[in-house]
Every structure is written in structure tokens, then in C-alpha cells.
CSV table of C-alpha atoms and ligand atoms in Angstrom, one decimal:
chain,number,residue,atom,x,y,z
A,1,MET,CA,59.1,86.8,98.4
A,2,LYS,CA,61.7,84.4,98.9
A,3,LEU,CA,64.0,86.3,96.3
A,4,LEU,CA,62.9,89.6,97.9
A,5,THR,CA,64.2,88.6,101.3
A,6,ARG,CA,67.5,87.1,99.8
A,7,VAL,CA,68.3,90.3,98.0
A,8,ILE,CA,67.5,92.2,101.2
A,9,GLY,CA,69.6,89.9,103.2
A,10,LEU,CA,72.6,90.3,100.7
A,11,PHE,CA,72.2,94.1,100.6
A,12,GLY,CA,72.4,93.9,104.3
A,13,ILE,CA,75.5,91.9,104.3
A,14,ALA,CA,77.3,94.1,102.0
A,15,SER,CA,76.3,97.4,103.8
A,16,THR,CA,77.2,95.8,107.3
A,17,ALA,CA,80.5,94.9,105.7
A,18,THR,CA,81.1,98.3,104.5
A,19,LEU,CA,79.9,99.8,107.8
A,20,ALA,CA,82.5,97.5,109.6
A,21,TRP,CA,85.2,99.7,107.8
A,22,ALA,CA,83.4,103.1,108.2
A,23,ASP,CA,86.2,104.2,110.8
A,24,PHE,CA,89.0,103.0,109.0
A,25,PRO,CA,91.9,103.9,109.8
A,26,ASP,CA,91.3,104.2,113.5
A,27,LYS,CA,95.0,103.5,114.5
A,28,PRO,CA,98.4,104.1,113.1
A,29,VAL,CA,99.0,102.7,109.5
A,30,THR,CA,102.4,100.9,108.9
A,31,LEU,CA,104.5,101.2,105.6
A,32,VAL,CA,106.8,98.4,105.3
A,33,VAL,CA,109.9,99.3,103.4
A,34,PRO,CA,111.8,96.1,102.0
A,35,PHE,CA,115.3,97.8,102.1
A,36,ALA,CA,117.4,99.6,104.7
A,37,ALA,CA,116.8,102.9,106.4
A,38,GLY,CA,118.3,106.0,104.6
A,39,GLY,CA,118.1,104.6,101.0
A,40,PRO,CA,115.7,105.5,98.1
A,41,SER,CA,112.7,103.3,99.0
A,42,ASP,CA,112.7,104.5,102.4
A,43,LYS,CA,113.2,108.2,101.5
A,44,ILE,CA,110.1,107.7,99.0
A,45,ALA,CA,108.1,106.0,101.9
A,46,ARG,CA,108.9,108.6,104.6
A,47,ASP,CA,108.0,111.3,102.2
A,48,LEU,CA,104.6,109.5,101.5
A,49,ALA,CA,103.9,108.7,104.9
A,50,ASP,CA,104.0,112.4,105.7
A,51,ALA,CA,101.6,113.2,102.8
A,52,LEU,CA,99.4,110.3,103.7
A,53,ARG,CA,98.9,111.6,107.3
A,54,LYS,CA,96.3,114.2,106.3
A,55,PRO,CA,94.1,112.4,104.1
A,56,LEU,CA,94.1,109.2,106.4
A,57,GLY,CA,93.8,111.4,109.5
A,58,GLN,CA,96.1,108.9,111.2
A,59,THR,CA,100.0,108.5,111.8
A,60,VAL,CA,101.6,106.5,109.6
A,61,ILE,CA,104.8,104.6,110.4
A,62,VAL,CA,107.7,103.3,108.4
A,63,ASP,CA,108.9,99.9,109.1
A,64,ASN,CA,112.1,98.8,107.5
A,65,ALA,CA,112.4,95.1,106.8
A,66,ALA,CA,115.3,94.8,104.8
A,67,GLY,CA,117.3,91.8,103.1
A,68,ALA,CA,117.2,89.5,100.2
A,69,GLY,CA,116.6,92.2,97.4
A,70,GLY,CA,113.3,93.4,99.0
A,71,THR,CA,111.9,89.9,99.4
A,72,ILE,CA,111.8,89.6,103.0
A,73,GLY,CA,109.6,92.7,103.7
A,74,SER,CA,107.4,91.6,100.5
A,75,ALA,CA,106.8,88.3,102.4
A,76,LYS,CA,106.1,90.2,105.5
A,77,VAL,CA,103.1,92.2,103.9
A,78,ALA,CA,101.7,89.2,102.0
A,79,ARG,CA,101.5,87.3,105.3
A,80,ALA,CA,100.1,90.2,107.3
A,81,VAL,CA,96.6,90.6,108.5
A,82,PRO,CA,94.6,92.0,105.3
A,83,ASP,CA,93.1,94.9,107.2
A,84,GLY,CA,94.7,97.8,105.7
A,85,TYR,CA,97.1,98.5,108.4
A,86,THR,CA,100.1,96.9,107.1
A,87,LEU,CA,101.2,98.2,103.6
A,88,LEU,CA,103.9,97.7,101.4
A,89,VAL,CA,106.0,100.5,99.4
A,90,HIS,CA,108.0,98.6,96.9
A,91,HIS,CA,109.7,99.2,93.5
A,92,ILE,CA,110.3,97.3,90.4
A,93,GLY,CA,111.4,94.4,92.5
A,94,MET,CA,107.9,93.4,92.9
A,95,ALA,CA,107.9,92.5,89.0
A,96,THR,CA,111.3,90.8,89.1
A,97,ALA,CA,111.4,88.6,92.1
A,98,PRO,CA,109.3,86.1,90.8
A,99,ALA,CA,111.7,85.4,87.9
A,100,LEU,CA,114.9,85.7,89.9
A,101,TYR,CA,114.0,83.6,92.9
A,102,ARG,CA,113.4,79.9,92.7
A,103,LYS,CA,112.0,79.7,96.0
A,104,LEU,CA,109.8,82.8,96.8
A,105,SER,CA,106.9,82.4,99.7
A,106,TYR,CA,104.5,84.7,97.8
A,107,LYS,CA,103.1,85.2,94.5
A,108,VAL,CA,102.8,88.6,92.1
A,109,PRO,CA,100.1,89.7,91.5
A,110,GLU,CA,97.9,86.8,93.5
A,111,ASP,CA,99.0,87.6,97.0
A,112,PHE,CA,98.6,91.4,96.9
A,113,GLU,CA,96.1,94.1,96.5
A,114,PHE,CA,97.2,96.9,94.3
A,115,LEU,CA,96.6,100.4,95.7
A,116,GLY,CA,98.2,102.5,93.0
A,117,LEU,CA,101.7,103.3,91.4
A,118,ILE,CA,103.5,106.1,93.1
A,119,ASN,CA,106.3,107.4,91.1
A,120,GLU,CA,108.9,106.8,88.4
A,121,ALA,CA,112.7,107.4,89.1
A,122,PRO,CA,115.8,107.5,87.1
A,123,SER,CA,119.1,106.2,88.1
A,124,VAL,CA,122.7,107.2,87.7
A,125,LEU,CA,125.9,105.3,87.4
A,126,ILE,CA,128.1,106.7,90.1
A,127,GLY,CA,131.7,105.6,91.2
A,128,LYS,CA,133.8,106.0,94.3
A,129,PRO,CA,135.8,109.3,94.6
A,130,GLY,CA,139.0,108.1,93.9
A,131,LEU,CA,138.3,106.7,90.6
A,132,GLU,CA,140.7,108.1,87.8
A,133,ALA,CA,138.2,107.9,84.9
A,134,GLY,CA,137.1,111.5,84.1
A,135,SER,CA,134.5,110.3,81.5
A,136,PHE,CA,132.3,107.3,80.9
A,137,ALA,CA,134.6,106.4,77.9
A,138,ASP,CA,137.6,106.2,80.2
A,139,LEU,CA,135.5,104.4,82.5
A,140,ARG,CA,134.6,101.8,80.0
A,141,LYS,CA,138.2,101.4,79.2
A,142,TRP,CA,139.1,100.7,82.8
A,143,ILE,CA,136.3,98.3,83.3
A,144,THR,CA,136.9,96.3,80.1
A,145,ALA,CA,140.8,96.0,81.2
A,146,SER,CA,140.1,94.8,84.6
A,147,GLY,CA,139.0,91.3,83.8
A,148,GLY,CA,136.0,91.3,85.8
A,149,LYS,CA,137.5,92.7,89.0
A,150,VAL,CA,135.9,95.8,89.2
A,151,ASN,CA,133.3,95.8,92.2
A,152,LEU,CA,129.7,96.9,91.3
A,153,ALA,CA,127.5,97.4,94.6
A,154,ASN,CA,123.9,96.6,94.9
A,155,ALA,CA,120.8,95.9,97.2
A,156,GLY,CA,120.5,92.5,96.5
A,157,LEU,CA,119.2,90.3,93.7
A,158,GLY,CA,116.1,91.9,92.0
A,159,SER,CA,116.8,95.5,93.7
A,160,ALA,CA,116.9,98.2,91.1
A,161,SER,CA,120.6,98.8,91.4
A,162,HIS,CA,121.1,94.9,90.6
A,163,LEU,CA,118.9,95.0,87.5
A,164,CYS,CA,120.5,98.3,86.2
A,165,GLY,CA,124.1,96.6,87.1
A,166,MET,CA,122.8,93.4,85.3
A,167,MET,CA,121.8,95.5,82.1
A,168,PHE,CA,125.0,97.6,82.3
A,169,GLN,CA,127.3,94.5,82.2
A,170,SER,CA,125.3,93.1,79.3
A,171,ALA,CA,125.6,96.3,77.3
A,172,LEU,CA,129.3,96.3,77.9
A,173,LYS,CA,129.6,92.6,77.3
A,174,THR,CA,131.9,92.2,80.2
A,175,ASN,CA,131.5,90.9,83.9
A,176,MET,CA,132.0,92.9,87.1
A,177,THR,CA,132.3,91.5,90.6
A,178,PRO,CA,128.6,92.3,92.4
A,179,VAL,CA,128.7,93.1,96.0
A,180,PRO,CA,125.2,92.9,97.7
A,181,TYR,CA,124.0,94.9,100.6
A,182,LYS,CA,120.6,95.2,102.5
A,183,GLY,CA,120.1,98.5,100.6
A,184,THR,CA,121.9,101.3,98.7
A,185,ALA,CA,122.1,103.4,101.8
A,186,PRO,CA,124.9,101.1,103.3
A,187,ALA,CA,126.2,100.5,99.9
A,188,MET,CA,126.5,104.4,99.3
A,189,THR,CA,128.6,104.5,102.9
A,190,ASP,CA,130.9,101.9,101.3
A,191,LEU,CA,131.2,103.8,98.0
A,192,ILE,CA,132.0,106.9,99.4
A,193,GLY,CA,134.6,105.2,101.6
A,194,GLY,CA,136.0,103.5,98.4
A,195,GLN,CA,135.4,99.8,99.4
A,196,VAL,CA,133.3,99.5,96.2
A,197,ASP,CA,134.0,100.9,92.9
A,198,LEU,CA,130.7,101.5,91.2
A,199,MET,CA,127.1,101.7,91.8
A,200,CYS,CA,123.8,101.9,89.5
A,201,GLU,CA,121.8,103.9,92.1
A,202,GLN,CA,118.4,105.9,92.0
A,203,ALA,CA,118.6,109.6,91.6
A,204,THR,CA,116.6,109.9,94.9
A,205,ASN,CA,119.7,108.6,96.9
A,206,ALA,CA,122.4,109.8,94.4
A,207,VAL,CA,121.7,113.2,93.9
A,208,PRO,CA,122.7,114.6,97.4
A,209,GLN,CA,125.9,112.7,97.1
A,210,ILE,CA,126.7,114.1,93.6
A,211,GLU,CA,125.8,117.8,95.0
A,212,GLY,CA,128.1,117.1,98.0
A,213,LYS,CA,130.9,115.8,95.4
A,214,LYS,CA,131.2,112.6,97.4
A,215,VAL,CA,130.9,110.3,94.4
A,216,LYS,CA,131.8,110.6,90.7
A,217,VAL,CA,128.9,110.6,88.2
A,218,TYR,CA,129.2,108.9,84.7
A,219,GLY,CA,125.9,108.8,83.2
A,220,VAL,CA,122.2,108.8,83.6
A,221,THR,CA,120.2,105.7,82.8
A,222,SER,CA,117.1,107.3,81.1
A,223,LEU,CA,116.9,108.2,77.3
A,224,GLN,CA,116.6,112.0,78.3
A,225,ARG,CA,119.0,114.1,80.3
A,226,LEU,CA,117.4,115.0,83.6
A,227,GLN,CA,116.7,118.7,84.0
A,228,ILE,CA,117.6,119.0,87.7
A,229,PRO,CA,120.7,121.2,88.4
A,230,ALA,CA,122.9,118.4,89.7
A,231,LEU,CA,122.4,116.2,86.6
A,232,LYS,CA,121.5,118.5,83.6
A,233,ASP,CA,125.2,118.4,82.2
A,234,VAL,CA,125.6,114.7,82.8
A,235,PRO,CA,125.1,112.6,79.6
A,236,THR,CA,122.9,109.8,79.2
A,237,LEU,CA,124.6,106.4,79.2
A,238,SER,CA,122.8,105.8,75.7
A,239,ASP,CA,124.3,109.0,74.3
A,240,ALA,CA,127.8,108.1,76.1
A,241,GLY,CA,128.0,105.0,73.8
A,242,LEU,CA,125.5,102.4,75.2
A,243,LYS,CA,122.9,103.1,72.5
A,244,ASP,CA,119.3,102.7,73.8
A,245,PHE,CA,120.2,101.8,77.4
A,246,ASN,CA,117.4,102.5,79.4
A,247,VAL,CA,116.4,101.5,83.2
A,248,GLN,CA,113.5,103.3,84.9
A,249,VAL,CA,112.5,102.3,88.3
A,250,TRP,CA,109.0,102.6,89.7
A,251,HIS,CA,107.4,102.4,93.1
A,252,GLY,CA,103.9,101.3,94.1
A,253,LEU,CA,101.7,100.9,97.2
A,254,TYR,CA,100.2,97.4,98.0
A,255,ALA,CA,98.1,95.4,100.7
A,256,PRO,CA,97.9,91.8,101.4
A,257,ARG,CA,95.4,89.9,99.4
A,258,GLY,CA,91.8,89.6,101.0
A,259,THR,CA,91.9,93.5,102.1
A,260,PRO,CA,88.3,94.8,102.1
A,261,PRO,CA,87.2,96.7,99.1
A,262,ALA,CA,86.1,99.5,101.1
A,263,VAL,CA,89.5,99.8,102.7
A,264,ILE,CA,91.2,99.5,99.4
A,265,ALA,CA,88.9,102.5,98.3
A,266,LYS,CA,89.9,104.6,101.1
A,267,LEU,CA,93.7,103.9,100.9
A,268,ASN,CA,93.5,104.5,97.0
A,269,SER,CA,91.8,107.8,97.6
A,270,ALA,CA,94.3,108.9,100.2
A,271,LEU,CA,97.2,107.9,97.9
A,272,ARG,CA,95.7,110.1,95.1
A,273,ALA,CA,95.5,113.1,97.7
A,274,ALA,CA,99.0,112.4,98.8
A,275,LEU,CA,100.2,112.6,95.3
A,276,LYS,CA,98.7,116.0,94.8
A,277,ASP,CA,100.5,117.4,97.8
A,278,PRO,CA,102.8,120.2,96.8
A,279,GLU,CA,105.5,119.4,99.3
A,280,LEU,CA,105.8,115.7,98.3
A,281,ILE,CA,105.5,116.9,94.4
A,282,ARG,CA,108.4,119.4,95.1
A,283,ARG,CA,110.6,117.0,97.1
A,284,GLU,CA,110.2,114.3,94.4
A,285,GLU,CA,110.7,116.5,91.3
A,286,ALA,CA,113.9,118.0,93.0
A,287,LEU,CA,115.5,114.5,92.6
A,288,GLY,CA,114.3,114.2,89.1
A,289,LEU,CA,111.4,111.8,90.0
A,290,THR,CA,107.9,111.9,88.3
A,291,VAL,CA,104.7,111.5,90.3
A,292,VAL,CA,102.1,109.1,88.5
A,293,LYS,CA,99.2,110.9,87.5
A,294,ASP,CA,97.9,108.4,84.8
A,295,ASP,CA,95.6,105.5,85.0
A,296,ARG,CA,98.3,103.4,86.8
A,297,LEU,CA,96.8,105.3,89.9
A,298,ASP,CA,94.0,102.9,89.6
A,299,PRO,CA,94.1,99.5,91.4
A,300,ALA,CA,93.2,97.9,88.1
A,301,GLY,CA,95.8,99.9,86.0
A,302,HIS,CA,98.3,99.4,88.5
A,303,ARG,CA,97.9,95.7,88.6
A,304,LYS,CA,97.9,95.4,84.8
A,305,PHE,CA,101.2,97.6,84.7
A,306,VAL,CA,103.0,95.3,87.1
A,307,GLU,CA,101.9,92.1,85.3
A,308,ALA,CA,103.2,93.8,81.9
A,309,GLU,CA,106.5,94.5,83.8
A,310,LYS,CA,106.6,91.0,85.4
A,311,ALA,CA,106.4,89.4,81.8
A,312,ARG,CA,109.0,92.0,80.2
A,313,TRP,CA,111.7,91.4,82.9
A,314,SER,CA,111.2,87.6,83.1
A,315,LYS,CA,112.2,87.4,79.5
A,316,VAL,CA,115.3,89.6,80.5
A,317,ILE,CA,116.3,87.7,83.4
A,318,LYS,CA,115.8,84.3,81.7
A,319,GLU,CA,118.1,85.6,78.9
A,320,ALA,CA,120.5,86.7,81.4
A,321,GLY,CA,120.3,83.4,83.2
A,322,GLU,CA,120.3,84.9,86.8
A,323,TYR,CA,118.8,82.9,89.5
A,324,ALA,CA,118.7,82.6,93.4
A,325,ASP,CA,117.3,80.0,95.8
B,1,LIG,N1,115.2,100.4,96.8
B,1,LIG,C1,116.7,99.9,97.3
B,1,LIG,C2,116.9,100.7,98.6
B,1,LIG,O1,115.9,101.5,99.0
B,1,LIG,C3,117.9,100.2,96.5
B,1,LIG,C4,117.8,99.4,95.0
B,1,LIG,O2,116.6,98.5,95.0
B,1,LIG,O3,118.7,99.5,94.4
B,1,LIG,O4,117.9,100.5,99.2
């Protein structure tokens, strides 16, 4: 009898907990973007916010908390109330910051709940409009001859542009001068203005500038060419001489640790619905991005993927000897 009462009691607690979240979300949900407005992470989050409105039945707001390569915004979400109303849209930096920053106020994966991977995005190597180099081979000669003076813009330590730049310098066996920004949106403004020389930027933000002929493009960072009008004639860096050069960026959706399972399940199913939205798919594919359709859309699959990426990048970063406090 005692056992039966306990079982009924436990069942009661479980269903009360689920019921308590039955109305979720009953107020706007915020997506924190850890980079500046107008950049690739911001664009992805805003498109996702539009597509999440319908399945969530709520307004979805984007909050840019930029700085320190994405770690400021990530820390903000790690410390937020775990009620599902404050979420993080973050990229590969989720897996690289733990190795790059000696003092990080949050842990990956421990301080987050995983809601599903969103997409994969290729990058391109772009240059300021006044550069004389007409091909990657010319550019390579110019970089090698400059003795480290070429400026390479990035969005801070651990950002996608920083990692891609780090891999690029190691493939060229040369150094460049890094110039960090709070995101690649302000970096792009300076690249177009000629204040910096080069940037490794996600197609998301680079394609409109390439189409508008505002920057020069020297190569794509994926192993295959991208079949979109602006980039289909641009060689891969691997074919252009940096054999096997391959940098792919991915983005995922996260909640603070301790978010109730019922809320995680609702957010995951809203994310799945959003990633089937034809308008979101059209916008992402037009920029060369691939929307995730595999088991990394499951919280467990997403977590496993980030853990594997963390292990892979920690090794690369250790070898490169890059750290920040
Ligand atoms: N995701 C960054 C941004 O949106 C760019 C980067 O990581 O390189 O500005």
C-alpha cells in the first residue's frame, strides 16, 4: 500500500511538473546572439526567430550580446533563469571557447541544454576592394612577401572567422596581423572601406557583398565548390593550393542547464517545424547554407556532436598554442 501511495505520489509530482509548463510559452521568447547585429549569427537568428513564431505561437525577439568571441552572450544565457524564455543561438565557438579561454565563466556541455543543431555554413576568403591580387596564387605571394603585415579581420578569439584565419595561416605557414571586432558585421564595414586587408567570412554575410562587388573573393573553405550563382566559379582553397583545407561552421540552439524537460521537448519540436519552413530553407540555401535534417536535430545527437567538435578543436587549438585570459 505504502509503495502504491509512493508511486501515485511520484506520478502526481511528474504530471504537476508537466502541467506547470503546459502553457509554455505564454510570453515572448528571446534568442541571444553573441555577436554584433547585421553579421552571420544575427542573420541566422533573425530568420530562425521568424520561422519559430508560428510553431511557438509567440513573439521571438533577438538580443545581441556581442564581445569576446561570443563568450559574453554565451555566459549571459548560461546564467539566465532556466525557463525556456532565454535561449542562445551560437556556432562552432561553443566547441572552441573552452580550449581558447583560460578563464571561462561557463562549462560546455555542462551548463547548457541542447535543443538541436540548426545548419552548416561554408566560409569564403575575401579581400578589400583595392587589393591587386587577381587570384589566390597572387594573393599567396603577396601575403608571404609581406612579412606578417597583412591584416586579417575576425570576430574575436574563438569566432568562426578567427578559427578559419588560424587554419589559413597555418596552411600558408606564415603569420598575419589579426584585427578583432565584436562581429564580422563591423569587420565587413572596415574591409569594404579598406581599413583591413582580408577576412575569412561565412557565406551568409559575404555573398551579398560579393554580389555587390564590394569585396574581392579568393576561395571557398569547403572541399566542394558552392553551387550558388555568386560562388559557383570560385575555386576551393583546397584546389587553389591549400590541399584538404576545410572549415565548416555550424549553428545550434541552446537553453540554460536545468530547463524543464517538457520545455525542452516543446522547443525542440518548434525548432524541427521551423527548419521545415520553406521560406527559411529558401533563404539559407540561397546563401550556400545547409539546414540540418539528421539526428543532430535531437538534443542527444546535438550534444554528442558538440562534444566531438570540442575534442577535435581542442587538439587543433593546443597545437596552434592560442590562448586568452
Ligand atoms: N558569428 C560571427 C558574427 O556573427 C562571425 C564569426 O564568428 O566569425 O559576427
